[in-house]
Amino acid sequence: MSKYQVDKVMREAILDAKVASAFRADTEKFLAGRDLTEEEKKALIDVDYATLYRLGAHPFLLNGFTRLVWKGDRAALNAEYRTNIAPFGYPDFST
Amino acid sequence: MAELVEIMGISHSPNFPGQIAQPDPEPAIVEAARDYELMRKRMAGFRPDVLVVIASDHLNQFFMDNMPAFLIGKAPRAEGPFPHEMHTFGIAPYRAEVEVDVAKNMLQLAPKMGVDFSFSDEFRIDHAFTVPLNFIRPEMDLPIVPVFTNVMAPPVPPAQRFYEVGKAIRKIIDALPSNKRVGVLSSGHLAIEIGGPKEGRSSSDPEFDRRMMNLVGRGDVETVIEEATWDRMMASGNVTPGFLNFVLLMGLADGKAPSVSGVRFPKSKGSVPYMAWDRDPGALA
C-alpha cells in the first residue's frame, strides 16, 4: 500500500489544471513509473473513489480530486458518493 | 517591548463569502456576517501595527513530503489563495507585506519559550489565511506574520501542544524588541466533514460545536484539552481538527475566558464561530 503516492497524484491534479488534463487524457501514461500497487493504479484509472477511500486516501484530497477528474454524470456522483463510501467507515488516512 | 492588543478567532470556511453574497441568505448567515463585521471593527479599534495570523494549510503549500507542525513564514510578501481555490469557491485574493523583522525575531525567541518553529522564505497562503483576512482587514494595509499549523496530515500535534504553542507565542510577542501593537488573528472551524460519509449541508456534529464553544466561552482549557482528542474530533467530522487553532488561541489568552464569543448554525453549511480576547476592555469605549 502506498497511500502517500496516491495522495501525491491527487494533490498534483488539484493544484494544476494542466496536470489534471494530462491525468484525464491518458491516466495510464500519467501513472507510469509511480510507486503504486496494481489495485491503487486501477482505482485511479477508473476514478474508483470508493476503493481509494477504503485504501486510506486522504478524504479531503479525494473529495476535490474525484470531482475534478470525474467523467460521468456529476449529479449522479454527488448523489452516490456518500452512499458508496459509507460501508468503509473511517479508514486510517495517515501516511 | 511589543504589546499584544487583541486576539481573535473566526472561521475560514471558503463557502461563507459566497453564502453572504447570495441574494437572500438565510438568517444565520446574515447574523454571522454581522458578527464578522463587528469583529472587523473590533480589530480596527485596537489599532494593531502588525497581525500575527495563525492558520492551517490544506495540503496546498505543505504536503507529506515535508510537513511542518508549526511554521513561521518570513518571505517579504504573502499572497493567496491558490488558483484552484479561487476557481472552486470564487473567493477573493489577498496580498500583504510580511513583517520580516518580527518574523525573524519570533523565530529567534521561540526556542527559549519551548517551541522550535520551522520557517519558510517561499510560500503561498491558502483560504485559511485569505478568507479571515478579507473579513477582518479588507484594506490589505497591515503587515502580517503568517504562522502555519498542521491540522490536516496525521500525526497532528495534540490539543495540549496547540495550547502550549499558544502560550509560547504570547511570551514571544511580549519579548519582541519593538514597540509594535500586535493583533493576533486565527482561523479554524468546528465540526466539519469533507469527502467522508457524514458530509452534508450543515455541521457534521452540532453538539460538538455547542459544547466546544461553551467550553471556549468559559475558558475551560482543561476540559477542551481532555475532550478535543484526535479520535473525538474525527468522530465529529474528518476535518474537525481545524478546531485546534482555537485551542492555540486559548493558550495565547493564557487560559482566560474570551471577552466575546459565539456561534451561528446555518442550515446550508458548517457552523460559524467567533471569539475575541481584548487586551484592554476599555480601549473600544
JSON list of N, CA and C in Angstrom, two decimals, chain A residues 3-4 6-9 11 14-16 53 58-64 67 81-83 85-90 92-95, chain B residues 58-66 82-84 127 152-155 193-201 230 234-235 237-239:
[
{"chain": "A", "resi": 3, "resn": "LYS", "atom": "N", "xyz": [-0.18, 4.87, 0.27]},
{"chain": "A", "resi": 3, "resn": "LYS", "atom": "CA", "xyz": [-1.13, 5.97, 0.42]},
{"chain": "A", "resi": 3, "resn": "LYS", "atom": "C", "xyz": [-0.51, 7.30, 0.03]},
{"chain": "A", "resi": 4, "resn": "TYR", "atom": "N", "xyz": [0.76, 7.46, 0.40]},
{"chain": "A", "resi": 4, "resn": "TYR", "atom": "CA", "xyz": [1.42, 8.73, 0.10]},
{"chain": "A", "resi": 4, "resn": "TYR", "atom": "C", "xyz": [1.44, 9.00, -1.41]},
{"chain": "A", "resi": 6, "resn": "VAL", "atom": "N", "xyz": [-0.62, 7.83, -3.69]},
{"chain": "A", "resi": 6, "resn": "VAL", "atom": "CA", "xyz": [-1.98, 8.13, -4.16]},
{"chain": "A", "resi": 6, "resn": "VAL", "atom": "C", "xyz": [-2.32, 9.58, -3.84]},
{"chain": "A", "resi": 7, "resn": "ASP", "atom": "N", "xyz": [-2.03, 9.98, -2.60]},
{"chain": "A", "resi": 7, "resn": "ASP", "atom": "CA", "xyz": [-2.30, 11.37, -2.20]},
{"chain": "A", "resi": 7, "resn": "ASP", "atom": "C", "xyz": [-1.53, 12.35, -3.10]},
{"chain": "A", "resi": 8, "resn": "LYS", "atom": "N", "xyz": [-0.31, 11.96, -3.44]},
{"chain": "A", "resi": 8, "resn": "LYS", "atom": "CA", "xyz": [0.54, 12.84, -4.26]},
{"chain": "A", "resi": 8, "resn": "LYS", "atom": "C", "xyz": [-0.08, 13.06, -5.65]},
{"chain": "A", "resi": 9, "resn": "VAL", "atom": "N", "xyz": [-0.57, 11.99, -6.25]},
{"chain": "A", "resi": 9, "resn": "VAL", "atom": "CA", "xyz": [-1.21, 12.10, -7.57]},
{"chain": "A", "resi": 9, "resn": "VAL", "atom": "C", "xyz": [-2.42, 13.04, -7.47]},
{"chain": "A", "resi": 11, "resn": "ARG", "atom": "N", "xyz": [-3.11, 15.36, -5.27]},
{"chain": "A", "resi": 11, "resn": "ARG", "atom": "CA", "xyz": [-2.75, 16.76, -5.00]},
{"chain": "A", "resi": 11, "resn": "ARG", "atom": "C", "xyz": [-2.19, 17.45, -6.25]},
{"chain": "A", "resi": 14, "resn": "ILE", "atom": "N", "xyz": [-5.05, 18.48, -8.37]},
{"chain": "A", "resi": 14, "resn": "ILE", "atom": "CA", "xyz": [-5.83, 19.57, -7.78]},
{"chain": "A", "resi": 14, "resn": "ILE", "atom": "C", "xyz": [-5.11, 20.91, -7.97]},
{"chain": "A", "resi": 15, "resn": "LEU", "atom": "N", "xyz": [-3.80, 20.90, -7.78]},
{"chain": "A", "resi": 15, "resn": "LEU", "atom": "CA", "xyz": [-3.05, 22.16, -7.79]},
{"chain": "A", "resi": 15, "resn": "LEU", "atom": "C", "xyz": [-2.87, 22.75, -9.19]},
{"chain": "A", "resi": 16, "resn": "ASP", "atom": "N", "xyz": [-2.92, 21.91, -10.21]},
{"chain": "A", "resi": 16, "resn": "ASP", "atom": "CA", "xyz": [-2.56, 22.41, -11.55]},
{"chain": "A", "resi": 16, "resn": "ASP", "atom": "C", "xyz": [-3.53, 21.85, -12.59]},
{"chain": "A", "resi": 53, "resn": "TYR", "atom": "N", "xyz": [-10.92, 5.44, -1.20]},
{"chain": "A", "resi": 53, "resn": "TYR", "atom": "CA", "xyz": [-11.31, 5.78, 0.18]},
{"chain": "A", "resi": 53, "resn": "TYR", "atom": "C", "xyz": [-10.99, 4.61, 1.11]},
{"chain": "A", "resi": 58, "resn": "HIS", "atom": "N", "xyz": [-6.41, 10.28, 1.44]},
{"chain": "A", "resi": 58, "resn": "HIS", "atom": "CA", "xyz": [-6.83, 11.41, 2.29]},
{"chain": "A", "resi": 58, "resn": "HIS", "atom": "C", "xyz": [-8.20, 11.91, 1.80]},
{"chain": "A", "resi": 59, "resn": "PRO", "atom": "N", "xyz": [-9.22, 11.89, 2.67]},
{"chain": "A", "resi": 59, "resn": "PRO", "atom": "CA", "xyz": [-10.58, 12.21, 2.19]},
{"chain": "A", "resi": 59, "resn": "PRO", "atom": "C", "xyz": [-10.72, 13.64, 1.66]},
{"chain": "A", "resi": 60, "resn": "PHE", "atom": "N", "xyz": [-9.95, 14.57, 2.22]},
{"chain": "A", "resi": 60, "resn": "PHE", "atom": "CA", "xyz": [-10.03, 15.96, 1.74]},
{"chain": "A", "resi": 60, "resn": "PHE", "atom": "C", "xyz": [-9.55, 16.05, 0.28]},
{"chain": "A", "resi": 61, "resn": "LEU", "atom": "N", "xyz": [-8.43, 15.36, 0.00]},
{"chain": "A", "resi": 61, "resn": "LEU", "atom": "CA", "xyz": [-7.91, 15.36, -1.37]},
{"chain": "A", "resi": 61, "resn": "LEU", "atom": "C", "xyz": [-8.82, 14.55, -2.28]},
{"chain": "A", "resi": 62, "resn": "LEU", "atom": "N", "xyz": [-9.32, 13.42, -1.78]},
{"chain": "A", "resi": 62, "resn": "LEU", "atom": "CA", "xyz": [-10.17, 12.55, -2.58]},
{"chain": "A", "resi": 62, "resn": "LEU", "atom": "C", "xyz": [-11.43, 13.28, -3.04]},
{"chain": "A", "resi": 63, "resn": "ASN", "atom": "N", "xyz": [-11.97, 14.09, -2.15]},
{"chain": "A", "resi": 63, "resn": "ASN", "atom": "CA", "xyz": [-13.16, 14.86, -2.47]},
{"chain": "A", "resi": 63, "resn": "ASN", "atom": "C", "xyz": [-12.91, 15.81, -3.66]},
{"chain": "A", "resi": 64, "resn": "GLY", "atom": "N", "xyz": [-11.85, 16.60, -3.55]},
{"chain": "A", "resi": 64, "resn": "GLY", "atom": "CA", "xyz": [-11.53, 17.55, -4.62]},
{"chain": "A", "resi": 64, "resn": "GLY", "atom": "C", "xyz": [-11.13, 16.85, -5.90]},
{"chain": "A", "resi": 67, "resn": "ARG", "atom": "N", "xyz": [-14.11, 15.03, -7.91]},
{"chain": "A", "resi": 67, "resn": "ARG", "atom": "CA", "xyz": [-14.96, 15.99, -8.62]},
{"chain": "A", "resi": 67, "resn": "ARG", "atom": "C", "xyz": [-14.23, 16.63, -9.80]},
{"chain": "A", "resi": 81, "resn": "TYR", "atom": "N", "xyz": [-21.91, 9.46, -3.93]},
{"chain": "A", "resi": 81, "resn": "TYR", "atom": "CA", "xyz": [-20.59, 9.45, -3.29]},
{"chain": "A", "resi": 81, "resn": "TYR", "atom": "C", "xyz": [-20.66, 8.94, -1.85]},
{"chain": "A", "resi": 82, "resn": "ARG", "atom": "N", "xyz": [-21.48, 9.58, -1.06]},
{"chain": "A", "resi": 82, "resn": "ARG", "atom": "CA", "xyz": [-21.54, 9.22, 0.37]},
{"chain": "A", "resi": 82, "resn": "ARG", "atom": "C", "xyz": [-22.00, 7.78, 0.57]},
{"chain": "A", "resi": 83, "resn": "THR", "atom": "N", "xyz": [-23.02, 7.41, -0.19]},
{"chain": "A", "resi": 83, "resn": "THR", "atom": "CA", "xyz": [-23.56, 6.04, -0.06]},
{"chain": "A", "resi": 83, "resn": "THR", "atom": "C", "xyz": [-22.49, 5.01, -0.39]},
{"chain": "A", "resi": 85, "resn": "ILE", "atom": "N", "xyz": [-19.18, 5.25, -0.20]},
{"chain": "A", "resi": 85, "resn": "ILE", "atom": "CA", "xyz": [-18.03, 5.12, 0.71]},
{"chain": "A", "resi": 85, "resn": "ILE", "atom": "C", "xyz": [-18.46, 4.73, 2.12]},
{"chain": "A", "resi": 86, "resn": "ALA", "atom": "N", "xyz": [-19.72, 4.94, 2.45]},
{"chain": "A", "resi": 86, "resn": "ALA", "atom": "CA", "xyz": [-20.20, 4.70, 3.82]},
{"chain": "A", "resi": 86, "resn": "ALA", "atom": "C", "xyz": [-19.86, 3.30, 4.36]},
{"chain": "A", "resi": 87, "resn": "PRO", "atom": "N", "xyz": [-19.95, 2.22, 3.53]},
{"chain": "A", "resi": 87, "resn": "PRO", "atom": "CA", "xyz": [-19.66, 0.89, 4.08]},
{"chain": "A", "resi": 87, "resn": "PRO", "atom": "C", "xyz": [-18.24, 0.77, 4.65]},
{"chain": "A", "resi": 88, "resn": "PHE", "atom": "N", "xyz": [-17.35, 1.66, 4.24]},
{"chain": "A", "resi": 88, "resn": "PHE", "atom": "CA", "xyz": [-15.95, 1.53, 4.68]},
{"chain": "A", "resi": 88, "resn": "PHE", "atom": "C", "xyz": [-15.65, 2.34, 5.93]},
{"chain": "A", "resi": 89, "resn": "GLY", "atom": "N", "xyz": [-16.64, 3.03, 6.45]},
{"chain": "A", "resi": 89, "resn": "GLY", "atom": "CA", "xyz": [-16.44, 3.76, 7.71]},
{"chain": "A", "resi": 89, "resn": "GLY", "atom": "C", "xyz": [-15.37, 4.83, 7.60]},
{"chain": "A", "resi": 90, "resn": "TYR", "atom": "N", "xyz": [-14.40, 4.75, 8.49]},
{"chain": "A", "resi": 90, "resn": "TYR", "atom": "CA", "xyz": [-13.34, 5.76, 8.54]},
{"chain": "A", "resi": 90, "resn": "TYR", "atom": "C", "xyz": [-11.96, 5.11, 8.51]},
{"chain": "A", "resi": 92, "resn": "ASP", "atom": "N", "xyz": [-8.01, 4.59, 8.21]},
{"chain": "A", "resi": 92, "resn": "ASP", "atom": "CA", "xyz": [-6.89, 5.42, 8.66]},
{"chain": "A", "resi": 92, "resn": "ASP", "atom": "C", "xyz": [-6.23, 6.06, 7.43]},
{"chain": "A", "resi": 93, "resn": "PHE", "atom": "N", "xyz": [-6.21, 7.38, 7.37]},
{"chain": "A", "resi": 93, "resn": "PHE", "atom": "CA", "xyz": [-5.60, 8.03, 6.20]},
{"chain": "A", "resi": 93, "resn": "PHE", "atom": "C", "xyz": [-4.22, 8.60, 6.50]},
{"chain": "A", "resi": 94, "resn": "SER", "atom": "N", "xyz": [-3.64, 8.21, 7.64]},
{"chain": "A", "resi": 94, "resn": "SER", "atom": "CA", "xyz": [-2.26, 8.65, 7.90]},
{"chain": "A", "resi": 94, "resn": "SER", "atom": "C", "xyz": [-1.33, 7.92, 6.93]},
{"chain": "A", "resi": 95, "resn": "THR", "atom": "N", "xyz": [-0.29, 8.62, 6.50]},
{"chain": "A", "resi": 95, "resn": "THR", "atom": "CA", "xyz": [0.61, 8.02, 5.51]},
{"chain": "A", "resi": 95, "resn": "THR", "atom": "C", "xyz": [1.76, 7.28, 6.21]},
{"chain": "B", "resi": 58, "resn": "HIS", "atom": "N", "xyz": [-4.18, 23.60, 3.65]},
{"chain": "B", "resi": 58, "resn": "HIS", "atom": "CA", "xyz": [-4.98, 22.42, 3.29]},
{"chain": "B", "resi": 58, "resn": "HIS", "atom": "C", "xyz": [-4.26, 21.54, 2.27]},
{"chain": "B", "resi": 59, "resn": "LEU", "atom": "N", "xyz": [-3.03, 21.15, 2.60]},
{"chain": "B", "resi": 59, "resn": "LEU", "atom": "CA", "xyz": [-2.20, 20.31, 1.72]},
{"chain": "B", "resi": 59, "resn": "LEU", "atom": "C", "xyz": [-1.94, 21.01, 0.39]},
{"chain": "B", "resi": 60, "resn": "ASN", "atom": "N", "xyz": [-2.06, 22.33, 0.39]},
{"chain": "B", "resi": 60, "resn": "ASN", "atom": "CA", "xyz": [-1.74, 23.10, -0.80]},
{"chain": "B", "resi": 60, "resn": "ASN", "atom": "C", "xyz": [-0.26, 23.47, -0.81]},
{"chain": "B", "resi": 61, "resn": "GLN", "atom": "N", "xyz": [0.17, 24.19, 0.23]},
{"chain": "B", "resi": 61, "resn": "GLN", "atom": "CA", "xyz": [1.56, 24.61, 0.34]},
{"chain": "B", "resi": 61, "resn": "GLN", "atom": "C", "xyz": [2.43, 23.50, 0.91]},
{"chain": "B", "resi": 62, "resn": "PHE", "atom": "N", "xyz": [1.95, 22.89, 1.99]},
{"chain": "B", "resi": 62, "resn": "PHE", "atom": "CA", "xyz": [2.75, 21.87, 2.68]},
{"chain": "B", "resi": 62, "resn": "PHE", "atom": "C", "xyz": [2.08, 20.51, 2.50]},
{"chain": "B", "resi": 63, "resn": "PHE", "atom": "N", "xyz": [2.93, 19.51, 2.32]},
{"chain": "B", "resi": 63, "resn": "PHE", "atom": "CA", "xyz": [2.44, 18.17, 1.99]},
{"chain": "B", "resi": 63, "resn": "PHE", "atom": "C", "xyz": [3.26, 17.14, 2.76]},
{"chain": "B", "resi": 64, "resn": "MET", "atom": "N", "xyz": [2.89, 15.89, 2.61]},
{"chain": "B", "resi": 64, "resn": "MET", "atom": "CA", "xyz": [3.53, 14.86, 3.44]},
{"chain": "B", "resi": 64, "resn": "MET", "atom": "C", "xyz": [4.96, 14.55, 3.01]},
{"chain": "B", "resi": 65, "resn": "ASP", "atom": "N", "xyz": [5.46, 15.24, 1.97]},
{"chain": "B", "resi": 65, "resn": "ASP", "atom": "CA", "xyz": [6.88, 15.06, 1.65]},
{"chain": "B", "resi": 65, "resn": "ASP", "atom": "C", "xyz": [7.76, 15.84, 2.63]},
{"chain": "B", "resi": 66, "resn": "ASN", "atom": "N", "xyz": [7.14, 16.82, 3.32]},
{"chain": "B", "resi": 66, "resn": "ASN", "atom": "CA", "xyz": [7.93, 17.69, 4.20]},
{"chain": "B", "resi": 66, "resn": "ASN", "atom": "C", "xyz": [6.95, 18.51, 5.03]},
{"chain": "B", "resi": 82, "resn": "PHE", "atom": "N", "xyz": [-4.75, 29.81, -3.46]},
{"chain": "B", "resi": 82, "resn": "PHE", "atom": "CA", "xyz": [-4.28, 29.07, -4.63]},
{"chain": "B", "resi": 82, "resn": "PHE", "atom": "C", "xyz": [-5.32, 29.20, -5.75]},
{"chain": "B", "resi": 83, "resn": "PRO", "atom": "N", "xyz": [-4.86, 29.18, -7.00]},
{"chain": "B", "resi": 83, "resn": "PRO", "atom": "CA", "xyz": [-5.81, 29.37, -8.12]},
{"chain": "B", "resi": 83, "resn": "PRO", "atom": "C", "xyz": [-7.01, 28.42, -8.07]},
{"chain": "B", "resi": 84, "resn": "HIS", "atom": "N", "xyz": [-6.78, 27.17, -7.72]},
{"chain": "B", "resi": 84, "resn": "HIS", "atom": "CA", "xyz": [-7.90, 26.22, -7.73]},
{"chain": "B", "resi": 84, "resn": "HIS", "atom": "C", "xyz": [-8.94, 26.59, -6.66]},
{"chain": "B", "resi": 127, "resn": "HIS", "atom": "N", "xyz": [-6.78, 29.49, 1.60]},
{"chain": "B", "resi": 127, "resn": "HIS", "atom": "CA", "xyz": [-8.01, 30.16, 2.04]},
{"chain": "B", "resi": 127, "resn": "HIS", "atom": "C", "xyz": [-8.10, 30.32, 3.56]},
{"chain": "B", "resi": 152, "resn": "MET", "atom": "N", "xyz": [-4.07, 18.88, 9.23]},
{"chain": "B", "resi": 152, "resn": "MET", "atom": "CA", "xyz": [-4.60, 18.07, 8.12]},
{"chain": "B", "resi": 152, "resn": "MET", "atom": "C", "xyz": [-3.95, 16.70, 7.98]},
{"chain": "B", "resi": 153, "resn": "ALA", "atom": "N", "xyz": [-2.67, 16.62, 8.28]},
{"chain": "B", "resi": 153, "resn": "ALA", "atom": "CA", "xyz": [-1.93, 15.38, 7.98]},
{"chain": "B", "resi": 153, "resn": "ALA", "atom": "C", "xyz": [-1.48, 14.72, 9.27]},
{"chain": "B", "resi": 154, "resn": "PRO", "atom": "N", "xyz": [-2.15, 13.63, 9.67]},
{"chain": "B", "resi": 154, "resn": "PRO", "atom": "CA", "xyz": [-1.75, 12.97, 10.90]},
{"chain": "B", "resi": 154, "resn": "PRO", "atom": "C", "xyz": [-0.35, 12.35, 10.78]},
{"chain": "B", "resi": 155, "resn": "PRO", "atom": "N", "xyz": [0.43, 12.34, 11.87]},
{"chain": "B", "resi": 155, "resn": "PRO", "atom": "CA", "xyz": [0.05, 12.77, 13.21]},
{"chain": "B", "resi": 155, "resn": "PRO", "atom": "C", "xyz": [0.04, 14.30, 13.38]},
{"chain": "B", "resi": 193, "resn": "GLU", "atom": "N", "xyz": [-17.10, 17.75, 7.95]},
{"chain": "B", "resi": 193, "resn": "GLU", "atom": "CA", "xyz": [-16.66, 16.54, 7.25]},
{"chain": "B", "resi": 193, "resn": "GLU", "atom": "C", "xyz": [-16.58, 16.84, 5.75]},
{"chain": "B", "resi": 194, "resn": "ILE", "atom": "N", "xyz": [-15.45, 16.47, 5.16]},
{"chain": "B", "resi": 194, "resn": "ILE", "atom": "CA", "xyz": [-15.26, 16.67, 3.72]},
{"chain": "B", "resi": 194, "resn": "ILE", "atom": "C", "xyz": [-14.75, 15.36, 3.13]},
{"chain": "B", "resi": 195, "resn": "GLY", "atom": "N", "xyz": [-15.46, 14.86, 2.14]},
{"chain": "B", "resi": 195, "resn": "GLY", "atom": "CA", "xyz": [-15.04, 13.62, 1.49]},
{"chain": "B", "resi": 195, "resn": "GLY", "atom": "C", "xyz": [-15.30, 12.37, 2.30]},
{"chain": "B", "resi": 196, "resn": "GLY", "atom": "N", "xyz": [-16.13, 12.48, 3.35]},
{"chain": "B", "resi": 196, "resn": "GLY", "atom": "CA", "xyz": [-16.47, 11.31, 4.16]},
{"chain": "B", "resi": 196, "resn": "GLY", "atom": "C", "xyz": [-17.98, 11.08, 4.15]},
{"chain": "B", "resi": 197, "resn": "PRO", "atom": "N", "xyz": [-18.42, 9.99, 4.78]},
{"chain": "B", "resi": 197, "resn": "PRO", "atom": "CA", "xyz": [-19.84, 9.62, 4.73]},
{"chain": "B", "resi": 197, "resn": "PRO", "atom": "C", "xyz": [-20.78, 10.65, 5.37]},
{"chain": "B", "resi": 198, "resn": "LYS", "atom": "N", "xyz": [-20.27, 11.45, 6.32]},
{"chain": "B", "resi": 198, "resn": "LYS", "atom": "CA", "xyz": [-21.15, 12.41, 7.02]},
{"chain": "B", "resi": 198, "resn": "LYS", "atom": "C", "xyz": [-21.23, 13.77, 6.33]},
{"chain": "B", "resi": 199, "resn": "GLU", "atom": "N", "xyz": [-20.51, 13.92, 5.22]},
{"chain": "B", "resi": 199, "resn": "GLU", "atom": "CA", "xyz": [-20.52, 15.23, 4.56]},
{"chain": "B", "resi": 199, "resn": "GLU", "atom": "C", "xyz": [-21.95, 15.61, 4.20]},
{"chain": "B", "resi": 200, "resn": "GLY", "atom": "N", "xyz": [-22.32, 16.80, 4.59]},
{"chain": "B", "resi": 200, "resn": "GLY", "atom": "CA", "xyz": [-23.70, 17.21, 4.33]},
{"chain": "B", "resi": 200, "resn": "GLY", "atom": "C", "xyz": [-23.80, 18.71, 4.20]},
{"chain": "B", "resi": 201, "resn": "ARG", "atom": "N", "xyz": [-24.97, 19.20, 4.33]},
{"chain": "B", "resi": 201, "resn": "ARG", "atom": "CA", "xyz": [-25.20, 20.62, 4.10]},
{"chain": "B", "resi": 201, "resn": "ARG", "atom": "C", "xyz": [-24.89, 21.47, 5.33]},
{"chain": "B", "resi": 230, "resn": "TRP", "atom": "N", "xyz": [-7.84, 13.54, 18.99]},
{"chain": "B", "resi": 230, "resn": "TRP", "atom": "CA", "xyz": [-7.93, 13.21, 17.57]},
{"chain": "B", "resi": 230, "resn": "TRP", "atom": "C", "xyz": [-9.16, 12.33, 17.30]},
{"chain": "B", "resi": 234, "resn": "MET", "atom": "N", "xyz": [-12.32, 13.34, 15.06]},
{"chain": "B", "resi": 234, "resn": "MET", "atom": "CA", "xyz": [-12.61, 12.54, 13.86]},
{"chain": "B", "resi": 234, "resn": "MET", "atom": "C", "xyz": [-14.05, 12.02, 13.88]},
{"chain": "B", "resi": 235, "resn": "ALA", "atom": "N", "xyz": [-14.51, 11.63, 15.08]},
{"chain": "B", "resi": 235, "resn": "ALA", "atom": "CA", "xyz": [-15.89, 11.14, 15.20]},
{"chain": "B", "resi": 235, "resn": "ALA", "atom": "C", "xyz": [-16.89, 12.25, 14.90]},
{"chain": "B", "resi": 237, "resn": "GLY", "atom": "N", "xyz": [-16.31, 14.67, 12.69]},
{"chain": "B", "resi": 237, "resn": "GLY", "atom": "CA", "xyz": [-16.15, 15.07, 11.30]},
{"chain": "B", "resi": 237, "resn": "GLY", "atom": "C", "xyz": [-14.68, 14.99, 10.95]},
{"chain": "B", "resi": 238, "resn": "ASN", "atom": "N", "xyz": [-14.38, 14.50, 9.74]},
{"chain": "B", "resi": 238, "resn": "ASN", "atom": "CA", "xyz": [-12.99, 14.14, 9.45]},
{"chain": "B", "resi": 238, "resn": "ASN", "atom": "C", "xyz": [-12.05, 15.32, 9.21]},
{"chain": "B", "resi": 239, "resn": "VAL", "atom": "N", "xyz": [-12.57, 16.56, 9.24]},
{"chain": "B", "resi": 239, "resn": "VAL", "atom": "CA", "xyz": [-11.68, 17.73, 9.12]},
{"chain": "B", "resi": 239, "resn": "VAL", "atom": "C", "xyz": [-11.76, 18.59, 10.39]}
]
